[in-house]
mmCIF file of C-alpha atoms (C1' of nucleotides) in Angstrom:
data_model
loop_
_atom_site.group_PDB
_atom_site.id
_atom_site.type_symbol
_atom_site.label_atom_id
_atom_site.label_comp_id
_atom_site.label_asym_id
_atom_site.label_seq_id
_atom_site.Cartn_x
_atom_site.Cartn_y
_atom_site.Cartn_z
ATOM 1 C CA MET A 213 -17.735 -9.409 -10.736
ATOM 2 C CA ALA A 214 -16.217 -12.510 -9.193
ATOM 3 C CA ARG A 215 -12.848 -13.626 -10.407
ATOM 4 C CA LYS A 216 -12.641 -17.341 -10.917
ATOM 5 C CA SER A 217 -8.938 -17.455 -10.271
ATOM 6 C CA SER A 218 -8.957 -15.165 -7.244
ATOM 7 C CA ILE A 219 -9.413 -17.811 -4.577
ATOM 8 C CA LYS A 220 -6.702 -19.948 -6.089
ATOM 9 C CA ASN A 221 -4.306 -17.006 -5.981
ATOM 10 C CA LEU A 222 -5.528 -16.000 -2.537
ATOM 11 C CA LYS A 223 -4.785 -19.438 -1.120
ATOM 12 C CA LYS A 224 -1.458 -19.471 -2.884
ATOM 13 C CA ALA A 225 -0.536 -16.051 -1.483
ATOM 14 C CA ARG A 226 -1.704 -16.973 2.008
ATOM 15 C CA LYS A 227 0.507 -20.042 2.013
ATOM 16 C CA ALA A 228 3.507 -18.402 0.388
ATOM 17 C CA LYS A 229 3.627 -15.188 2.441
ATOM 18 C CA ASN A 230 5.789 -13.602 -0.249
ATOM 19 C CA ASP A 231 7.390 -10.670 1.489
ATOM 20 C CA GLU A 232 10.317 -10.266 -0.864
ATOM 21 C CA PHE A 233 8.980 -7.494 -3.051
ATOM 22 C CA TYR A 234 11.590 -4.865 -3.831
ATOM 23 C CA THR A 235 10.461 -1.317 -4.495
ATOM 24 C CA GLN A 236 11.621 0.291 -7.720
ATOM 25 C CA TYR A 237 13.881 3.338 -7.561
ATOM 26 C CA ILE A 238 11.522 5.438 -9.678
ATOM 27 C CA ASP A 239 8.620 4.855 -7.280
ATOM 28 C CA ILE A 240 10.662 5.910 -4.257
ATOM 29 C CA GLN A 241 11.908 8.973 -6.108
ATOM 30 C CA LYS A 242 8.414 10.008 -7.229
ATOM 31 C CA GLU A 243 6.996 9.759 -3.718
ATOM 32 C CA ILE A 244 9.853 11.496 -1.904
ATOM 33 C CA GLU A 245 9.870 14.389 -4.364
ATOM 34 C CA LYS A 246 6.256 15.200 -3.463
ATOM 35 C CA TYR A 247 7.207 15.791 0.180
ATOM 36 C CA LEU A 248 10.060 17.999 -0.933
ATOM 37 C CA ASP A 249 7.676 19.982 -3.143
ATOM 38 C CA TYR A 250 5.531 20.620 -0.071
ATOM 39 C CA ASP A 251 8.405 21.286 2.328
ATOM 40 C CA SER A 252 11.981 21.140 1.089
ATOM 41 C CA ASN A 253 13.183 20.608 4.668
ATOM 42 C CA THR A 254 11.102 17.487 5.304
ATOM 43 C CA PHE A 255 14.209 15.299 5.586
ATOM 44 C CA ARG A 256 16.829 17.912 6.529
ATOM 45 C CA ASN A 257 18.981 16.972 9.539
ATOM 46 C CA LYS A 258 16.940 13.812 9.985
ATOM 47 C CA VAL A 259 18.127 10.274 10.687
ATOM 48 C CA ILE A 260 16.456 8.001 8.151
ATOM 49 C CA TYR A 261 16.137 4.337 9.017
ATOM 50 C CA CYS A 262 15.340 1.693 6.433
ATOM 51 C CA ASN A 263 14.895 -1.332 8.686
ATOM 52 C CA CYS A 264 13.666 -3.898 6.195
ATOM 53 C CA ASP A 265 16.176 -3.214 3.477
ATOM 54 C CA ASP A 266 19.141 -5.270 2.516
ATOM 55 C CA PRO A 267 21.680 -2.597 1.521
ATOM 56 C CA PHE A 268 22.961 -4.987 -1.123
ATOM 57 C CA GLU A 269 19.612 -4.927 -2.846
ATOM 58 C CA SER A 270 17.467 -2.081 -1.596
ATOM 59 C CA ASN A 271 16.553 0.845 -3.793
ATOM 60 C CA PHE A 272 15.634 2.736 -0.614
ATOM 61 C CA PHE A 273 19.273 2.556 0.422
ATOM 62 C CA ARG A 274 20.346 3.446 -3.097
ATOM 63 C CA TYR A 275 17.994 6.428 -3.300
ATOM 64 C CA PHE A 276 18.876 7.921 0.079
ATOM 65 C CA VAL A 277 22.594 7.434 -0.243
ATOM 66 C CA LEU A 278 22.649 8.993 -3.699
ATOM 67 C CA ASN A 279 20.506 11.903 -2.517
ATOM 68 C CA PHE A 280 22.073 12.159 0.946
ATOM 69 C CA ASN A 281 23.475 15.662 0.494
ATOM 70 C CA ARG A 282 20.606 17.053 -1.579
ATOM 71 C CA LEU A 283 18.080 16.026 1.077
ATOM 72 C CA GLY A 284 20.384 17.247 3.839
ATOM 73 C CA LEU A 285 20.230 13.981 5.781
ATOM 74 C CA LYS A 286 21.988 13.744 9.107
ATOM 75 C CA GLN A 287 22.383 9.975 8.926
ATOM 76 C CA LEU A 288 21.122 6.975 6.981
ATOM 77 C CA ILE A 289 20.778 3.627 8.752
ATOM 78 C CA THR A 290 19.947 0.480 6.842
ATOM 79 C CA THR A 291 19.627 -3.040 8.198
ATOM 80 C CA SER A 292 19.124 -6.229 6.256
ATOM 81 C CA TYR A 293 17.241 -9.363 7.171
ATOM 82 C CA LYS A 294 18.801 -12.808 6.883
ATOM 83 C CA PRO A 295 18.235 -15.338 5.601
ATOM 84 C CA SER A 296 17.373 -13.567 2.377
ATOM 85 C CA PRO A 297 18.465 -14.040 -1.228
ATOM 86 C CA VAL A 298 21.885 -12.398 -1.127
ATOM 87 C CA ALA A 299 22.516 -9.836 -3.805
ATOM 88 C CA ASN A 300 20.474 -11.583 -6.469
ATOM 89 C CA ILE A 301 18.435 -8.587 -7.449
ATOM 90 C CA GLN A 302 20.492 -5.624 -8.467
ATOM 91 C CA LEU A 303 23.373 -4.334 -6.381
ATOM 92 C CA GLN A 304 26.532 -6.321 -5.974
ATOM 93 C CA LEU A 305 28.897 -3.461 -5.322
ATOM 94 C CA PHE A 306 29.822 -4.188 -1.784
ATOM 95 C CA GLY A 307 31.004 -7.784 -1.874
ATOM 96 C CA ASP A 308 29.739 -10.375 0.568
ATOM 97 C CA ASP A 309 28.033 -9.862 3.903
ATOM 98 C CA LYS A 310 30.300 -9.298 6.856
ATOM 99 C CA THR A 311 29.995 -12.040 9.418
ATOM 100 C CA LEU A 312 30.762 -12.539 13.095
ATOM 101 C CA PRO A 313 32.859 -15.417 14.460
ATOM 102 C CA LYS A 314 30.866 -18.592 14.950
ATOM 103 C CA SER A 315 29.540 -19.069 18.465
ATOM 104 C CA LYS A 316 26.839 -21.003 20.252
ATOM 105 C CA GLY A 317 23.374 -19.575 19.709
ATOM 106 C CA ARG A 318 24.462 -17.220 16.922
ATOM 107 C CA PRO A 319 22.798 -17.719 13.549
ATOM 108 C CA LYS A 320 24.938 -19.214 10.802
ATOM 109 C CA VAL A 321 24.416 -16.107 8.683
ATOM 110 C CA THR A 322 23.893 -12.745 10.360
ATOM 111 C CA ALA A 323 22.394 -9.627 8.867
ATOM 112 C CA ASN A 324 24.374 -6.465 8.207
ATOM 113 C CA LYS A 325 23.934 -2.816 9.061
ATOM 114 C CA PHE A 326 25.149 0.187 7.120
ATOM 115 C CA ILE A 327 25.359 3.553 8.866
ATOM 116 C CA ILE A 328 26.062 6.419 6.506
ATOM 117 C CA ASN A 329 27.170 9.763 7.937
ATOM 118 C CA GLU A 330 28.889 11.317 4.987
ATOM 119 C CA VAL A 331 29.000 10.772 1.242
ATOM 120 C CA HIS A 332 31.073 12.462 -1.432
ATOM 121 C CA ASP A 333 33.054 11.764 -4.583
ATOM 122 C CA ILE A 334 36.168 9.996 -3.326
ATOM 123 C CA ASP A 335 37.355 8.314 -6.493
ATOM 124 C CA GLY A 336 37.782 11.645 -8.238
ATOM 125 C CA ASP A 337 35.683 10.805 -11.312
ATOM 126 C CA GLY A 338 33.725 13.999 -10.901
ATOM 127 C CA GLU A 339 30.499 12.498 -9.693
ATOM 128 C CA PHE A 340 29.179 10.772 -6.619
ATOM 129 C CA ASP A 341 27.828 7.267 -7.076
ATOM 130 C CA LEU A 342 27.560 3.892 -5.354
ATOM 131 C CA LYS A 343 31.202 3.127 -6.151
ATOM 132 C CA ASP A 344 32.157 5.970 -3.844
ATOM 133 C CA VAL A 345 29.903 4.556 -1.148
ATOM 134 C CA ALA A 346 31.444 1.120 -1.548
ATOM 135 C CA LYS A 347 34.970 2.520 -1.203
ATOM 136 C CA GLN A 348 34.038 4.585 1.843
ATOM 137 C CA LEU A 349 32.346 1.629 3.479
ATOM 138 C CA LYS A 350 35.232 -0.709 2.838
ATOM 139 C CA ALA A 351 37.630 1.838 4.285
ATOM 140 C CA ASN A 352 35.257 2.443 7.208
ATOM 141 C CA LYS A 353 35.866 6.160 6.824
ATOM 142 C CA HIS A 354 33.040 8.220 8.340
ATOM 143 C CA ASN A 355 30.609 5.384 7.686
ATOM 144 C CA GLU A 356 30.027 2.013 9.270
ATOM 145 C CA TRP A 357 29.451 -1.410 7.765
ATOM 146 C CA ALA A 358 29.130 -4.144 10.358
ATOM 147 C CA PRO A 359 27.400 -7.453 11.007
ATOM 148 C CA LEU A 360 24.438 -7.597 13.357
ATOM 149 C CA GLU A 361 24.324 -10.145 16.160
ATOM 150 C CA LYS A 362 21.088 -11.684 14.916
ATOM 151 C CA ASN A 363 19.043 -11.968 11.752
ATOM 152 C CA GLY A 364 18.006 -8.308 11.453
ATOM 153 C CA ASP A 365 14.339 -8.816 12.352
ATOM 154 C CA PHE A 366 12.810 -5.352 12.916
ATOM 155 C CA ARG A 367 11.640 -6.563 16.345
ATOM 156 C CA SER A 368 15.095 -7.652 17.501
ATOM 157 C CA PRO A 369 16.677 -5.621 20.348
ATOM 158 C CA GLU A 370 19.576 -4.360 18.193
ATOM 159 C CA CYS A 371 17.188 -3.149 15.470
ATOM 160 C CA VAL A 372 14.937 -1.527 18.075
ATOM 161 C CA GLU A 373 17.982 0.339 19.418
ATOM 162 C CA LEU A 374 18.644 1.676 15.909
ATOM 163 C CA LEU A 375 14.955 2.559 15.579
ATOM 164 C CA LYS A 376 15.155 4.634 18.766
ATOM 165 C CA LYS A 377 17.994 6.670 17.264
ATOM 166 C CA SER A 378 16.096 7.418 14.063
ATOM 167 C CA ASP A 379 13.696 10.210 13.132
ATOM 168 C CA ILE A 380 11.898 8.831 10.074
ATOM 169 C CA VAL A 381 11.425 5.203 9.043
ATOM 170 C CA ILE A 382 11.077 4.697 5.313
ATOM 171 C CA THR A 383 10.754 1.254 3.763
ATOM 172 C CA ASN A 384 8.595 -1.431 2.215
ATOM 173 C CA PRO A 385 7.937 -3.690 5.242
ATOM 174 C CA PRO A 386 6.920 -7.360 5.101
ATOM 175 C CA PHE A 387 3.173 -7.335 4.451
ATOM 176 C CA SER A 388 2.616 -10.478 6.461
ATOM 177 C CA LEU A 389 3.844 -8.584 9.569
ATOM 178 C CA PHE A 390 2.357 -5.227 8.604
ATOM 179 C CA ARG A 391 0.218 -4.596 11.660
ATOM 180 C CA GLU A 392 2.977 -5.535 14.032
ATOM 181 C CA TYR A 393 5.319 -3.308 12.080
ATOM 182 C CA VAL A 394 3.015 -0.257 12.237
ATOM 183 C CA LYS A 395 2.328 -0.850 15.925
ATOM 184 C CA GLN A 396 6.052 -0.650 16.594
ATOM 185 C CA LEU A 397 6.297 2.669 14.739
ATOM 186 C CA PHE A 398 3.560 4.168 16.916
ATOM 187 C CA ASP A 399 4.931 2.581 20.091
ATOM 188 C CA TYR A 400 8.200 4.437 19.485
ATOM 189 C CA ASP A 401 6.454 7.585 18.219
ATOM 190 C CA LYS A 402 8.259 7.618 14.881
ATOM 191 C CA LYS A 403 7.590 9.503 11.695
ATOM 192 C CA PHE A 404 7.257 7.062 8.835
ATOM 193 C CA LEU A 405 6.661 6.577 5.145
ATOM 194 C CA ILE A 406 6.004 2.956 4.283
ATOM 195 C CA ILE A 407 4.369 0.883 1.572
ATOM 196 C CA GLY A 408 1.331 -1.196 2.433
ATOM 197 C CA ASN A 409 -1.509 -3.041 0.770
ATOM 198 C CA ILE A 410 -4.715 -1.087 0.126
ATOM 199 C CA ASN A 411 -6.575 -3.562 2.297
ATOM 200 C CA CYS A 412 -4.430 -2.574 5.270
ATOM 201 C CA LEU A 413 -6.860 0.357 5.576
ATOM 202 C CA THR A 414 -9.475 -2.110 6.750
ATOM 203 C CA TYR A 415 -7.256 -3.463 9.520
ATOM 204 C CA ARG A 416 -8.679 -2.355 12.829
ATOM 205 C CA GLU A 417 -5.504 -0.734 14.117
ATOM 206 C CA ILE A 418 -4.638 1.031 10.871
ATOM 207 C CA PHE A 419 -8.152 2.369 10.283
ATOM 208 C CA GLN A 420 -8.265 3.808 13.774
ATOM 209 C CA LYS A 421 -5.028 5.710 13.125
ATOM 210 C CA VAL A 422 -6.407 7.083 9.849
ATOM 211 C CA LYS A 423 -9.715 7.992 11.456
ATOM 212 C CA LYS A 424 -7.914 9.870 14.232
ATOM 213 C CA ASN A 425 -5.715 11.646 11.687
ATOM 214 C CA LYS A 426 -2.556 10.057 13.061
ATOM 215 C CA ALA A 427 -1.752 8.389 9.746
ATOM 216 C CA TRP A 428 -2.847 9.017 6.188
ATOM 217 C CA LEU A 429 -2.154 7.985 2.653
ATOM 218 C CA GLY A 430 0.889 9.324 0.855
ATOM 219 C CA ASN A 431 0.841 10.841 -2.579
ATOM 220 C CA GLY A 432 0.502 7.710 -4.619
ATOM 221 C CA MET A 433 -1.746 4.695 -4.588
ATOM 222 C CA GLY A 434 -2.511 1.825 -6.925
ATOM 223 C CA ARG A 435 -0.910 2.403 -10.297
ATOM 224 C CA TRP A 436 1.084 5.341 -8.990
ATOM 225 C CA ILE A 437 3.393 2.596 -7.675
ATOM 226 C CA SER A 438 4.539 1.129 -10.952
ATOM 227 C CA GLY A 439 5.509 -2.324 -9.716
ATOM 228 C CA PHE A 440 7.860 -4.355 -7.552
ATOM 229 C CA ILE A 441 10.964 -6.335 -8.408
ATOM 230 C CA VAL A 442 10.482 -9.953 -7.364
ATOM 231 C CA PRO A 443 13.063 -12.747 -6.900
ATOM 232 C CA LYS A 444 13.676 -15.337 -9.595
ATOM 233 C CA SER A 445 11.860 -17.872 -7.464
ATOM 234 C CA TYR A 446 8.620 -15.872 -7.723
ATOM 235 C CA GLU A 447 6.311 -17.226 -10.385
ATOM 236 C CA LEU A 448 5.194 -14.518 -12.800
ATOM 237 C CA TYR A 449 1.512 -14.941 -13.463
ATOM 238 C CA GLY A 450 -1.318 -12.627 -14.401
ATOM 239 C CA SER A 451 -1.506 -9.909 -16.994
ATOM 240 C CA GLU A 452 0.474 -7.333 -15.037
ATOM 241 C CA ALA A 453 3.674 -9.294 -14.468
ATOM 242 C CA ARG A 454 6.557 -8.691 -16.821
ATOM 243 C CA ILE A 455 10.322 -8.745 -17.298
ATOM 244 C CA ASP A 456 11.679 -5.257 -17.920
ATOM 245 C CA LYS A 457 14.530 -4.126 -20.190
ATOM 246 C CA ASN A 458 17.061 -4.679 -17.380
ATOM 247 C CA GLY A 459 15.921 -8.254 -16.943
ATOM 248 C CA ASP A 460 14.221 -7.475 -13.618
ATOM 249 C CA ARG A 461 11.061 -9.430 -12.913
ATOM 250 C CA ILE A 462 8.341 -6.877 -12.228
ATOM 251 C CA VAL A 463 4.939 -7.453 -10.700
ATOM 252 C CA ALA A 464 2.620 -4.441 -10.956
ATOM 253 C CA THR A 465 0.325 -5.151 -8.050
ATOM 254 C CA ASN A 466 -1.869 -2.026 -8.382
ATOM 255 C CA ASN A 467 -3.082 -2.662 -4.854
ATOM 256 C CA CYS A 468 -0.481 -0.827 -2.813
ATOM 257 C CA LEU A 469 -0.223 2.551 -1.208
ATOM 258 C CA TRP A 470 2.131 4.732 0.775
ATOM 259 C CA LEU A 471 1.104 5.097 4.406
ATOM 260 C CA THR A 472 2.633 7.992 6.283
ATOM 261 C CA ASN A 473 2.400 10.591 9.014
ATOM 262 C CA LEU A 474 4.530 13.077 7.084
ATOM 263 C CA ASP A 475 2.535 16.022 5.816
ATOM 264 C CA HIS A 476 2.199 16.645 2.094
ATOM 265 C CA GLY A 477 0.268 19.018 -0.086
ATOM 266 C CA ARG A 478 -2.164 16.615 -1.687
ATOM 267 C CA ARG A 479 -4.073 15.893 1.511
ATOM 268 C CA HIS A 480 -4.966 19.550 1.811
ATOM 269 C CA GLN A 481 -6.472 19.759 -1.655
ATOM 270 C CA PRO A 482 -10.292 19.453 -1.733
ATOM 271 C CA LEU A 483 -11.794 16.724 -3.875
ATOM 272 C CA PRO A 484 -13.727 18.367 -6.741
ATOM 273 C CA LEU A 485 -17.303 17.047 -6.724
ATOM 274 C CA MET A 486 -20.670 17.537 -8.366
ATOM 275 C CA THR A 487 -23.926 18.046 -6.487
ATOM 276 C CA MET A 488 -26.299 15.125 -6.048
ATOM 277 C CA ALA A 489 -28.576 16.419 -8.814
ATOM 278 C CA GLU A 490 -25.627 16.846 -11.162
ATOM 279 C CA ASN A 491 -24.369 13.336 -10.422
ATOM 280 C CA LEU A 492 -27.785 11.809 -11.102
ATOM 281 C CA LYS A 493 -27.843 13.587 -14.434
ATOM 282 C CA TYR A 494 -24.247 13.557 -15.611
ATOM 283 C CA SER A 495 -22.286 10.876 -13.699
ATOM 284 C CA LYS A 496 -20.111 8.653 -15.882
ATOM 285 C CA HIS A 497 -21.199 5.674 -13.784
ATOM 286 C CA LYS A 498 -24.332 3.938 -14.989
ATOM 287 C CA GLU A 499 -25.064 2.910 -11.370
ATOM 288 C CA ILE A 500 -25.614 6.610 -10.654
ATOM 289 C CA LYS A 501 -26.614 8.264 -13.903
ATOM 290 C CA ASP A 502 -30.307 8.583 -14.669
ATOM 291 C CA LYS A 503 -31.312 7.102 -11.307
ATOM 292 C CA LYS A 504 -33.914 8.930 -9.229
ATOM 293 C CA GLU A 505 -31.816 8.881 -6.070
ATOM 294 C CA TYR A 506 -28.817 7.343 -4.376
ATOM 295 C CA PRO A 507 -29.628 4.006 -2.697
ATOM 296 C CA LYS A 508 -29.993 4.021 1.080
ATOM 297 C CA TYR A 509 -28.920 1.311 3.477
ATOM 298 C CA ASP A 510 -31.776 -0.674 4.997
ATOM 299 C CA ASN A 511 -30.339 -0.605 8.483
ATOM 300 C CA TYR A 512 -28.176 2.515 8.681
ATOM 301 C CA ASP A 513 -29.032 6.136 8.029
ATOM 302 C CA ALA A 514 -26.652 6.676 5.133
ATOM 303 C CA ILE A 515 -26.547 6.554 1.351
ATOM 304 C CA GLU A 516 -24.410 4.148 -0.653
ATOM 305 C CA VAL A 517 -21.892 5.876 -2.932
ATOM 306 C CA PRO A 518 -20.001 3.168 -4.828
ATOM 307 C CA PHE A 519 -17.535 5.539 -6.505
ATOM 308 C CA THR A 520 -15.396 8.224 -4.954
ATOM 309 C CA ASP A 521 -15.998 10.654 -7.815
ATOM 310 C CA ALA A 522 -19.749 10.250 -7.352
ATOM 311 C CA ILE A 523 -19.762 11.618 -3.801
ATOM 312 C CA PRO A 524 -22.377 14.405 -3.840
ATOM 313 C CA SER A 525 -20.963 17.715 -2.708
ATOM 314 C CA ASP A 526 -24.231 18.906 -1.184
ATOM 315 C CA TYR A 527 -25.314 15.872 0.870
ATOM 316 C CA LYS A 528 -25.107 16.595 4.571
ATOM 317 C CA GLY A 529 -25.812 13.106 5.922
ATOM 318 C CA VAL A 530 -23.584 10.045 6.212
ATOM 319 C CA MET A 531 -22.308 8.361 3.051
ATOM 320 C CA GLY A 532 -20.793 4.890 2.567
ATOM 321 C CA VAL A 533 -17.859 5.188 0.164
ATOM 322 C CA PRO A 534 -15.161 2.766 -1.072
ATOM 323 C CA ILE A 535 -12.001 2.469 1.018
ATOM 324 C CA THR A 536 -10.071 3.946 -1.892
ATOM 325 C CA PHE A 537 -11.750 7.246 -0.984
ATOM 326 C CA LEU A 538 -8.989 7.614 1.579
ATOM 327 C CA ASP A 539 -6.588 8.304 -1.274
ATOM 328 C CA LYS A 540 -8.547 11.538 -1.866
ATOM 329 C CA TYR A 541 -9.382 12.213 1.766
ATOM 330 C CA ASN A 542 -8.952 15.783 2.906
ATOM 331 C CA PRO A 543 -9.668 16.053 6.654
ATOM 332 C CA GLU A 544 -10.816 19.623 6.178
ATOM 333 C CA GLN A 545 -13.431 18.517 3.626
ATOM 334 C CA PHE A 546 -14.788 15.286 5.145
ATOM 335 C CA GLU A 547 -15.120 13.663 8.535
ATOM 336 C CA ILE A 548 -14.650 9.898 8.920
ATOM 337 C CA ILE A 549 -17.418 8.335 10.992
ATOM 338 C CA ASP A 550 -16.671 4.620 10.832
ATOM 339 C CA ILE A 551 -16.175 1.662 8.528
ATOM 340 C CA ASN A 552 -18.606 -0.999 7.412
ATOM 341 C CA PRO A 553 -17.718 -3.860 9.733
ATOM 342 C CA HIS A 554 -17.771 -6.549 7.120
ATOM 343 C CA PHE A 555 -14.298 -7.858 7.794
ATOM 344 C CA PHE A 556 -14.033 -6.988 11.449
ATOM 345 C CA THR A 557 -15.723 -5.093 14.184
ATOM 346 C CA ILE A 558 -14.585 -1.716 15.413
ATOM 347 C CA VAL A 559 -16.003 -1.002 18.789
ATOM 348 C CA GLU A 560 -14.656 1.912 20.732
ATOM 349 C CA LYS A 561 -15.352 2.042 24.443
ATOM 350 C CA GLY A 562 -18.938 2.979 25.135
ATOM 351 C CA LEU A 563 -20.058 2.735 21.506
ATOM 352 C CA PRO A 564 -22.351 0.058 20.083
ATOM 353 C CA LYS A 565 -21.121 -2.306 17.394
ATOM 354 C CA PRO A 566 -21.905 -0.792 13.979
ATOM 355 C CA PRO A 567 -24.286 -2.876 11.881
ATOM 356 C CA GLN A 568 -23.424 -4.856 8.784
ATOM 357 C CA LEU A 569 -24.750 -2.561 6.086
ATOM 358 C CA LYS A 570 -27.621 -3.935 4.052
ATOM 359 C CA ILE A 571 -29.071 -2.733 0.772
ATOM 360 C CA ALA A 572 -32.377 -4.067 -0.580
ATOM 361 C CA GLY A 573 -32.288 -6.871 1.951
ATOM 362 C CA ARG A 574 -28.766 -8.035 1.112
ATOM 363 C CA ASN A 575 -25.500 -7.453 2.911
ATOM 364 C CA ASP A 576 -23.317 -4.877 1.213
ATOM 365 C CA PRO A 577 -20.413 -7.175 0.349
ATOM 366 C CA TYR A 578 -17.784 -4.437 0.259
ATOM 367 C CA ALA A 579 -15.880 -2.553 2.895
ATOM 368 C CA ARG A 580 -17.267 0.978 3.065
ATOM 369 C CA ILE A 581 -15.915 4.001 4.837
ATOM 370 C CA LEU A 582 -18.713 6.013 6.409
ATOM 371 C CA ILE A 583 -18.100 9.718 5.980
ATOM 372 C CA LYS A 584 -19.902 13.030 6.121
ATOM 373 C CA LYS A 585 -19.111 16.531 5.068
ATOM 374 C CA SER A 586 -16.928 18.383 7.504
ATOM 375 C CA ARG A 587 -18.457 21.240 9.402
ATOM 376 C CA LYS A 588 -15.567 23.332 8.206
ATOM 377 C CA ILE A 589 -16.353 25.245 5.039
ATOM 378 C CA ILE A 590 -13.691 24.902 2.365
ATOM 379 C "C1'" DG B 217 -19.479 -28.381 16.077
ATOM 380 C "C1'" DC B 218 -20.811 -23.864 14.951
ATOM 381 C "C1'" DG B 219 -20.230 -19.235 13.889
ATOM 382 C "C1'" DC B 220 -17.562 -15.278 13.556
ATOM 383 C "C1'" DC B 221 -13.279 -12.871 12.462
ATOM 384 C "C1'" DA B 222 -9.399 -11.861 9.704
ATOM 385 C "C1'" DA B 223 -6.294 -12.614 5.720
ATOM 386 C "C1'" DT B 224 -5.432 -12.098 0.987
ATOM 387 C "C1'" DA B 225 1.916 -8.662 -2.520
ATOM 388 C "C1'" DA B 226 -3.730 -8.668 -9.021
ATOM 389 C "C1'" DT B 227 -7.552 -8.813 -11.829
ATOM 390 C "C1'" DC B 228 -11.489 -7.082 -13.983
ATOM 391 C "C1'" DG B 229 -14.571 -3.664 -16.052
ATOM 392 C "C1'" DT B 230 -14.925 0.690 -18.021
ATOM 393 C "C1'" DG B 231 -13.774 4.406 -20.703
ATOM 394 C "C1'" DC B 232 -10.544 7.054 -23.291
ATOM 395 C "C1'" DT B 233 -7.250 7.678 -27.174
ATOM 396 C "C1'" DC B 234 -5.667 6.838 -31.487
ATOM 397 C "C1'" DA B 235 -4.841 4.578 -35.796
ATOM 398 C "C1'" DC B 236 -7.022 3.003 -39.746
ATOM 399 C "C1'" DG C 139 -17.194 4.254 -37.150
ATOM 400 C "C1'" DT C 140 -14.640 0.688 -35.069
ATOM 401 C "C1'" DG C 141 -11.456 -1.980 -32.667
ATOM 402 C "C1'" DA C 142 -7.034 -2.440 -30.294
ATOM 403 C "C1'" DG C 143 -4.395 -0.911 -26.681
ATOM 404 C "C1'" DC C 144 -3.879 1.353 -22.652
ATOM 405 C "C1'" DA C 145 -4.934 3.870 -18.250
ATOM 406 C "C1'" DC C 146 -7.524 4.031 -14.390
ATOM 407 C "C1'" DG C 147 -10.106 2.744 -10.356
ATOM 408 C "C1'" DA C 148 -12.781 -0.595 -7.448
ATOM 409 C "C1'" DT C 149 -12.332 -4.523 -4.876
ATOM 410 C "C1'" DT C 150 -13.233 -11.371 -5.091
ATOM 411 C "C1'" DA C 151 -15.346 -14.593 -1.526
ATOM 412 C "C1'" DT C 152 -13.216 -18.874 0.496
ATOM 413 C "C1'" DT C 153 -10.730 -20.635 4.309
ATOM 414 C "C1'" DG C 154 -8.139 -21.315 8.640
ATOM 415 C "C1'" DG C 155 -8.168 -20.204 13.301
ATOM 416 C "C1'" DC C 156 -10.248 -19.363 17.415
ATOM 417 C "C1'" DG C 157 -13.744 -18.717 20.961
ATOM 418 C "C1'" DC C 158 -17.739 -20.493 22.895
#
DNA sequence: GCGCCAATAATCGTGCTCAC
DNA sequence: GTGAGCACGATTATTGGCGC
């Protein structure tokens, strides 16, 4: 079904390049806890780097500093990016940015870095909170709060130096620079847990990493991520934008995912499926139920499966499935062959260009992941 | 000038639950 | 039985840029 307003919003988004979406604390907490459930030492003795997170505003900083001891972190590094809306979202505990003396070639406003080595209750109120962090930072005891030379761009030499020192990068990067951002993570061989748009799976570079099992989806996708806090300047439109009880402006995008190379339990769980005969008889999707067979592509030896839960468990050939299948992908259960090259072409050395999939004489308009059952029996 | 590639930070359709 | 509300899951299709 076409959406009449979609192109208008698409053009608007393309022009605006709104990268200032702030992740909610609850969504970070939910995701991190899943890795701890799988392996409680996932973050122990690790240097976590949040390199797209203004410490004044970021819930990533807030989460990791408040859980520093429980997770057993070795160090937490956070760098901000300037210019950005200073402290207009949530945290104003630390005062203003620290700045460097004016000099030729130096930006008017520089970004800041926070390096946390130790956190504990220093004000004696019986609990550890951000007030303790603020006091420790201001006193420069054990921790460091300093201005950066430049604007804090993740590609800048000083941020790259911090990246080299880190073990795991965890953040919500700017979507408009997503591919460049992921490339940097692989260039420096870093573990990561980042938020991306579902469509990033169709980007050539990202899909290749997923196909080669060098990156995969985290625990939550779509509505698992409950929404992002947006600046006051962001126009709230659409049915899933709201102002919450704290006055924060929330946009529930429902099109985001966690992309990671940290292992977690969910990706080892097999997707429960019915056989082809059972699907044709009992599927909840009318496109499948009571049909004689699954449609086949005109120009590719594979069947079209428009819903992940309608993947037949007993079909041994290639199947074209929605990209959201990757949220349920278990590499022991299925093998990724390729992707329908509607948006781009993936051509590995020595391999022919895959065809644009056609059904009943028409191009399949949707991106499809081509998969087949793994040879491994699970 | 033509054709192909890549970008796009929600919305829509469906089905379930629950109140009446 | 019915309709409202909600949860869940799949994915619009035009346009700018670039190569030829």
